PDB file of C-alpha atoms in Angstrom:
ATOM      1  CA  MET A 118     140.829  31.741 -19.078  1.00  0.00           C
ATOM      2  CA  ALA A 119     138.888  32.969 -21.752  1.00  0.00           C
ATOM      3  CA  LYS A 120     137.532  36.614 -21.837  1.00  0.00           C
ATOM      4  CA  THR A 121     133.359  36.550 -21.716  1.00  0.00           C
ATOM      5  CA  THR A 122     132.153  39.902 -23.647  1.00  0.00           C
ATOM      6  CA  LYS A 123     129.411  41.180 -22.554  1.00  0.00           C
ATOM      7  CA  LYS A 124     126.855  41.481 -26.043  1.00  0.00           C
ATOM      8  CA  GLU A 125     124.625  44.390 -26.336  1.00  0.00           C
ATOM      9  CA  VAL A 126     121.372  43.207 -27.078  1.00  0.00           C
ATOM     10  CA  ASN A 127     119.721  45.119 -29.613  1.00  0.00           C
ATOM     11  CA  THR A 128     116.363  45.966 -28.920  1.00  0.00           C
ATOM     12  CA  GLU A 129     114.521  45.886 -32.389  1.00  0.00           C
ATOM     13  CA  ILE A 130     115.504  43.166 -32.893  1.00  0.00           C
ATOM     14  CA  ALA A 131     114.647  41.846 -29.782  1.00  0.00           C
ATOM     15  CA  VAL A 132     110.700  43.233 -30.128  1.00  0.00           C
ATOM     16  CA  ARG A 133     110.204  41.785 -34.123  1.00  0.00           C
ATOM     17  CA  ALA A 134     111.332  39.073 -31.676  1.00  0.00           C
ATOM     18  CA  THR A 135     108.288  39.779 -28.753  1.00  0.00           C
ATOM     19  CA  SER A 136     105.484  38.351 -29.978  1.00  0.00           C
ATOM     20  CA  ALA A 137     102.227  40.515 -30.421  1.00  0.00           C
ATOM     21  CA  MET A 138     100.397  38.924 -27.753  1.00  0.00           C
ATOM     22  CA  THR A 139     103.773  39.803 -25.488  1.00  0.00           C
ATOM     23  CA  ILE A 140     103.741  42.760 -26.577  1.00  0.00           C
ATOM     24  CA  ALA A 141      99.936  43.767 -25.471  1.00  0.00           C
ATOM     25  CA  THR A 142     100.629  41.275 -22.263  1.00  0.00           C
ATOM     26  CA  GLU A 143     103.359  44.302 -21.169  1.00  0.00           C
ATOM     27  CA  ILE A 144     100.522  47.113 -23.271  1.00  0.00           C
ATOM     28  CA  LEU A 145      98.190  45.969 -21.115  1.00  0.00           C
ATOM     29  CA  GLY A 146     100.062  46.320 -17.771  1.00  0.00           C
ATOM     30  CA  ILE A 147     101.319  49.648 -17.838  1.00  0.00           C
ATOM     31  CA  VAL A 148      97.918  50.797 -18.424  1.00  0.00           C
ATOM     32  CA  GLY A 149      97.060  49.291 -14.968  1.00  0.00           C
ATOM     33  CA  GLN A 150     100.127  51.409 -13.915  1.00  0.00           C
ATOM     34  CA  ILE A 151      98.336  54.087 -14.625  1.00  0.00           C
ATOM     35  CA  ILE A 152      95.039  53.080 -13.046  1.00  0.00           C
ATOM     36  CA  GLU A 153      97.031  52.346 -10.085  1.00  0.00           C
ATOM     37  CA  ASN A 154      98.449  55.554 -10.268  1.00  0.00           C
ATOM     38  CA  GLY A 155      94.832  57.847 -10.011  1.00  0.00           C
ATOM     39  CA  GLY A 156      95.808  58.313 -14.239  1.00  0.00           C
ATOM     40  CA  GLU A 157      98.772  60.219 -13.511  1.00  0.00           C
ATOM     41  CA  CYS A 158     102.005  58.691 -15.199  1.00  0.00           C
ATOM     42  CA  ASP A 159     105.468  59.838 -15.469  1.00  0.00           C
ATOM     43  CA  ASP A 160     107.713  60.391 -18.832  1.00  0.00           C
ATOM     44  CA  ASN A 161     109.306  57.081 -18.750  1.00  0.00           C
ATOM     45  CA  THR A 162     106.017  55.397 -18.930  1.00  0.00           C
ATOM     46  CA  LEU A 163     104.437  56.330 -21.706  1.00  0.00           C
ATOM     47  CA  ALA A 164     108.039  56.799 -23.352  1.00  0.00           C
ATOM     48  CA  MET A 165     107.642  52.133 -22.860  1.00  0.00           C
ATOM     49  CA  LEU A 166     103.346  52.933 -23.846  1.00  0.00           C
ATOM     50  CA  GLN A 167     104.442  54.665 -27.206  1.00  0.00           C
ATOM     51  CA  ASN A 168     107.531  52.524 -27.134  1.00  0.00           C
ATOM     52  CA  TRP A 169     105.095  49.167 -27.019  1.00  0.00           C
ATOM     53  CA  GLN A 170     102.195  50.466 -29.322  1.00  0.00           C
ATOM     54  CA  ALA A 171     104.371  51.182 -31.660  1.00  0.00           C
ATOM     55  CA  ALA A 172     105.680  47.526 -31.381  1.00  0.00           C
ATOM     56  CA  LEU A 173     102.099  46.791 -31.441  1.00  0.00           C
ATOM     57  CA  GLU A 174     101.052  48.824 -35.245  1.00  0.00           C
ATOM     58  CA  VAL A 175     103.926  47.024 -36.464  1.00  0.00           C
ATOM     59  CA  LYS A 176     102.951  43.838 -35.153  1.00  0.00           C
ATOM     60  CA  ALA A 177      99.210  44.506 -36.679  1.00  0.00           C
ATOM     61  CA  GLY A 178     100.838  45.723 -39.868  1.00  0.00           C
ATOM     62  CA  ASN A 179     102.479  42.713 -40.037  1.00  0.00           C
ATOM     63  CA  ILE A 180     100.255  40.425 -39.629  1.00  0.00           C
ATOM     64  CA  GLY A 181      98.379  43.178 -42.180  1.00  0.00           C
ATOM     65  CA  LEU A 182     100.715  42.084 -44.705  1.00  0.00           C
ATOM     66  CA  VAL A 183      99.986  38.220 -44.139  1.00  0.00           C
ATOM     67  CA  LYS A 184      97.191  38.044 -43.946  1.00  0.00           C
ATOM     68  CA  ALA A 185      96.918  39.456 -47.389  1.00  0.00           C
ATOM     69  CA  ARG A 186      99.487  37.002 -48.503  1.00  0.00           C
ATOM     70  CA  LEU A 187      97.614  34.052 -47.543  1.00  0.00           C
ATOM     71  CA  GLU A 188      94.371  35.222 -49.890  1.00  0.00           C
ATOM     72  CA  SER A 189      96.508  35.706 -52.957  1.00  0.00           C
ATOM     73  CA  ASP A 190      97.791  31.559 -51.888  1.00  0.00           C
ATOM     74  CA  ILE A 191      93.392  31.124 -51.596  1.00  0.00           C
ATOM     75  CA  GLU A 192      92.664  33.052 -55.240  1.00  0.00           C
ATOM     76  CA  TYR A 193      95.969  31.105 -56.699  1.00  0.00           C
ATOM     77  CA  TYR A 194      94.646  27.371 -55.502  1.00  0.00           C
ATOM     78  CA  LYS A 195      90.849  28.769 -56.413  1.00  0.00           C
ATOM     79  CA  VAL A 196      92.543  28.643 -60.088  1.00  0.00           C
ATOM     80  CA  ILE A 197      94.357  25.440 -60.436  1.00  0.00           C
ATOM     81  CA  GLU A 198      91.355  23.629 -58.474  1.00  0.00           C
ATOM     82  CA  GLU A 199      89.444  24.379 -61.097  1.00  0.00           C
ATOM     83  CA  SER A 200      92.228  23.583 -63.679  1.00  0.00           C
ATOM     84  CA  ALA A 201      93.059  20.596 -61.880  1.00  0.00           C
ATOM     85  CA  ARG A 202      89.132  19.684 -61.936  1.00  0.00           C
ATOM     86  CA  ALA A 203      88.752  19.845 -65.394  1.00  0.00           C
ATOM     87  CA  ARG A 204      91.461  17.885 -65.334  1.00  0.00           C
ATOM     88  CA  ARG A 205      91.211  14.694 -64.098  1.00  0.00           C
ATOM     89  CA  LYS A 206      87.042  15.473 -65.360  1.00  0.00           C
ATOM     90  CA  THR A 207      89.040  15.318 -68.600  1.00  0.00           C
ATOM     91  CA  THR A 208      91.412  12.571 -68.214  1.00  0.00           C
ATOM     92  CA  GLU A 209      88.489  10.209 -66.850  1.00  0.00           C
ATOM     93  CA  ASN A 210      85.143  11.108 -69.727  1.00  0.00           C
ATOM     94  CA  THR A 211      89.096   9.477 -71.747  1.00  0.00           C
ATOM     95  CA  ILE A 212      89.098   7.049 -69.582  1.00  0.00           C
ATOM     96  CA  GLU A 213      86.077   6.736 -70.739  1.00  0.00           C
ATOM     97  CA  ARG A 214      85.546   6.960 -74.082  1.00  0.00           C
ATOM     98  CA  LEU A 215      88.420   4.165 -74.999  1.00  0.00           C
ATOM     99  CA  LYS A 216      86.952   1.700 -72.457  1.00  0.00           C
ATOM    100  CA  ASN A 217      83.327   2.289 -74.156  1.00  0.00           C
ATOM    101  CA  TYR A 218      85.198   1.975 -77.806  1.00  0.00           C
ATOM    102  CA  LEU A 219      87.491  -1.226 -76.846  1.00  0.00           C
ATOM    103  CA  ARG A 220      83.811  -2.966 -75.486  1.00  0.00           C
ATOM    104  CA  ASP A 221      82.507  -1.499 -79.496  1.00  0.00           C
ATOM    105  CA  CYS A 222      85.294  -3.384 -80.131  1.00  0.00           C
ATOM    106  CA  MET A 223      84.662  -6.361 -78.501  1.00  0.00           C
ATOM    107  CA  LYS A 224      81.391  -7.101 -79.781  1.00  0.00           C
ATOM    108  CA  THR A 225      81.444  -5.688 -83.419  1.00  0.00           C
ATOM    109  CA  ALA A 226      84.277  -8.983 -83.921  1.00  0.00           C
ATOM    110  CA  ASP A 227      82.316 -10.905 -81.070  1.00  0.00           C
ATOM    111  CA  MET A 228      85.219 -11.430 -78.437  1.00  0.00           C
ATOM    112  CA  LYS A 229      84.777 -11.926 -75.444  1.00  0.00           C
ATOM    113  CA  SER A 230      88.232 -11.650 -73.787  1.00  0.00           C
ATOM    114  CA  ILE A 231      91.569 -10.558 -74.703  1.00  0.00           C
ATOM    115  CA  LYS A 232      94.841 -12.139 -73.577  1.00  0.00           C
ATOM    116  CA  GLY A 233      97.855  -9.925 -73.279  1.00  0.00           C
ATOM    117  CA  ASP A 234     101.595  -9.374 -71.369  1.00  0.00           C
ATOM    118  CA  LEU A 235     100.549  -6.673 -69.254  1.00  0.00           C
ATOM    119  CA  PHE A 236      96.881  -6.162 -69.404  1.00  0.00           C
ATOM    120  CA  SER A 237      93.677  -9.018 -69.540  1.00  0.00           C
ATOM    121  CA  PHE A 238      90.664  -7.393 -70.806  1.00  0.00           C
ATOM    122  CA  SER A 239      86.910 -10.039 -70.464  1.00  0.00           C
ATOM    123  CA  LEU A 240      83.517  -8.287 -71.514  1.00  0.00           C
ATOM    124  CA  VAL A 241      81.292  -8.339 -68.877  1.00  0.00           C
ATOM    125  CA  ASP A 242      76.769  -8.167 -69.594  1.00  0.00           C
ATOM    126  CA  GLY A 243      76.095  -5.166 -68.177  1.00  0.00           C
ATOM    127  CA  ARG A 244      75.045  -4.318 -64.109  1.00  0.00           C
ATOM    128  CA  MET A 245      70.947  -5.113 -63.990  1.00  0.00           C
ATOM    129  CA  LYS A 246      70.055  -1.177 -62.379  1.00  0.00           C
ATOM    130  CA  THR A 247      66.601   0.392 -60.800  1.00  0.00           C
ATOM    131  CA  VAL A 248      65.748   3.078 -63.615  1.00  0.00           C
ATOM    132  CA  VAL A 249      62.896   5.503 -61.538  1.00  0.00           C
ATOM    133  CA  GLU A 250      61.260   7.260 -64.501  1.00  0.00           C
ATOM    134  CA  ASN A 251      58.283   8.633 -62.307  1.00  0.00           C
ATOM    135  CA  LYS A 252      59.377   9.153 -58.799  1.00  0.00           C
ATOM    136  CA  ASN A 253      55.840  10.356 -57.193  1.00  0.00           C
ATOM    137  CA  ALA A 254      54.101   7.896 -58.618  1.00  0.00           C
ATOM    138  CA  LEU A 255      56.439   5.170 -56.785  1.00  0.00           C
ATOM    139  CA  PRO A 256      54.196   3.756 -53.538  1.00  0.00           C
ATOM    140  CA  PHE A 257      55.193   4.864 -49.767  1.00  0.00           C
ATOM    141  CA  ASP A 258      56.646   1.273 -49.105  1.00  0.00           C
ATOM    142  CA  TYR A 259      59.699   1.767 -51.577  1.00  0.00           C
ATOM    143  CA  VAL A 260      60.444   5.599 -50.368  1.00  0.00           C
ATOM    144  CA  ASP A 261      61.919   7.681 -48.150  1.00  0.00           C
ATOM    145  CA  VAL A 262      60.677  11.036 -47.222  1.00  0.00           C
ATOM    146  CA  ILE A 263      62.102  13.999 -46.193  1.00  0.00           C
ATOM    147  CA  GLU A 264      60.756  16.944 -45.436  1.00  0.00           C
ATOM    148  CA  VAL A 265      63.307  19.891 -44.898  1.00  0.00           C
ATOM    149  CA  ILE A 266      63.424  23.489 -42.526  1.00  0.00           C
ATOM    150  CA  GLN A 267      64.680  26.068 -44.350  1.00  0.00           C
ATOM    151  CA  PRO A 268      64.986  28.953 -41.759  1.00  0.00           C
ATOM    152  CA  LYS A 269      64.132  32.179 -43.169  1.00  0.00           C
ATOM    153  CA  THR A 270      67.103  33.877 -40.682  1.00  0.00           C
ATOM    154  CA  ASP A 271      67.008  37.582 -42.106  1.00  0.00           C
ATOM    155  CA  ALA A 272      62.480  37.499 -41.486  1.00  0.00           C
ATOM    156  CA  ILE A 273      63.533  36.009 -38.148  1.00  0.00           C
ATOM    157  CA  LYS A 274      66.252  38.872 -37.322  1.00  0.00           C
ATOM    158  CA  ALA A 275      64.021  41.517 -38.136  1.00  0.00           C
ATOM    159  CA  ALA A 276      60.914  40.411 -35.951  1.00  0.00           C
ATOM    160  CA  LEU A 277      63.259  39.897 -33.293  1.00  0.00           C
ATOM    161  CA  GLU A 278      65.631  42.775 -33.616  1.00  0.00           C
ATOM    162  CA  SER A 279      61.896  45.205 -33.960  1.00  0.00           C
ATOM    163  CA  GLY A 280      60.819  43.307 -29.902  1.00  0.00           C
ATOM    164  CA  LYS A 281      58.765  40.231 -31.618  1.00  0.00           C
ATOM    165  CA  GLU A 282      59.473  37.182 -29.441  1.00  0.00           C
ATOM    166  CA  ILE A 283      59.894  33.699 -31.616  1.00  0.00           C
ATOM    167  CA  PRO A 284      59.789  30.814 -29.238  1.00  0.00           C
ATOM    168  CA  GLY A 285      63.073  28.736 -30.984  1.00  0.00           C
ATOM    169  CA  ALA A 286      65.664  31.220 -31.971  1.00  0.00           C
ATOM    170  CA  HIS A 287      67.037  34.518 -30.279  1.00  0.00           C
ATOM    171  CA  LEU A 288      69.707  37.100 -31.123  1.00  0.00           C
ATOM    172  CA  GLU A 289      73.041  36.628 -30.111  1.00  0.00           C
ATOM    173  CA  ARG A 290      76.130  38.982 -31.110  1.00  0.00           C
ATOM    174  CA  GLY A 291      78.589  37.108 -32.035  1.00  0.00           C
ATOM    175  CA  GLU A 292      82.483  37.197 -31.604  1.00  0.00           C
ATOM    176  CA  ASP A 293      84.377  39.967 -31.805  1.00  0.00           C
ATOM    177  CA  TYR A 294      86.028  41.063 -34.972  1.00  0.00           C
ATOM    178  CA  VAL A 295      89.413  42.875 -36.915  1.00  0.00           C
ATOM    179  CA  MET A 296      88.907  44.839 -39.901  1.00  0.00           C
ATOM    180  CA  ILE A 297      91.171  45.017 -42.205  1.00  0.00           C
ATOM    181  CA  ARG A 298      91.856  46.722 -45.245  1.00  0.00           C
ATOM    182  CA  SER A 299      95.118  47.694 -47.527  1.00  0.00           C
ATOM    183  CA  ALA A 300      95.861  51.833 -46.829  1.00  0.00           C
ATOM    184  CA  GLY A 301      94.296  52.021 -50.545  1.00  0.00           C
ATOM    185  CA  ASN A 302      91.789  49.591 -50.609  1.00  0.00           C
ATOM    186  CA  LYS A 303      88.090  51.902 -49.294  1.00  0.00           C
ATOM    187  CA  GLY A 304      86.418  48.239 -49.148  1.00  0.00           C
ATOM    188  CA  GLU A 305      85.832  46.678 -45.629  1.00  0.00           C
ATOM    189  CA  ASN A 306      87.715  42.610 -45.330  1.00  0.00           C
ATOM    190  CA  ASN A 307      86.857  40.963 -41.410  1.00  0.00           C
ATOM    191  CA  ALA A 308      88.849  38.787 -40.723  1.00  0.00           C
TER     192      ALA A 308
END
């Protein structure tokens, strides 16, 4: 029969594998015990609390690193999106110019169709389209009137903060958020 050996658990690896929420729950449990004991705690409880707080600091630091990396990725995606959009537009314009060139060639040669091995081409009469020269001169039967109400949120906020009541508006505190600042950056960055 094979002999089983008990492996030692590396506490550093175990803490690293623990989720931030589990760590926060552990801290909450320890703080609850301290409160139950009337604010008193022994050295062991204090050491556990400090260890879990240090573990949460490490997790928060890792979250900050991941956030910074993702923000870097976002900037990269913005650059390639703009580049891809410009390339797409250029390609679409090239296709349009090629079609217009072929149209002009077919009109000049007075050819209504071309049949090839890979493609066939037909010169088709243009579609009727509506051209509106002056939208204000159109009768109401032929227009949709759209009224847009744009709230002046800054003015509403200032009035509400000064105690004025405004029907249809109120102040409401938003969700708590985490402010993450890198050590070398003095500007704030909200998550």
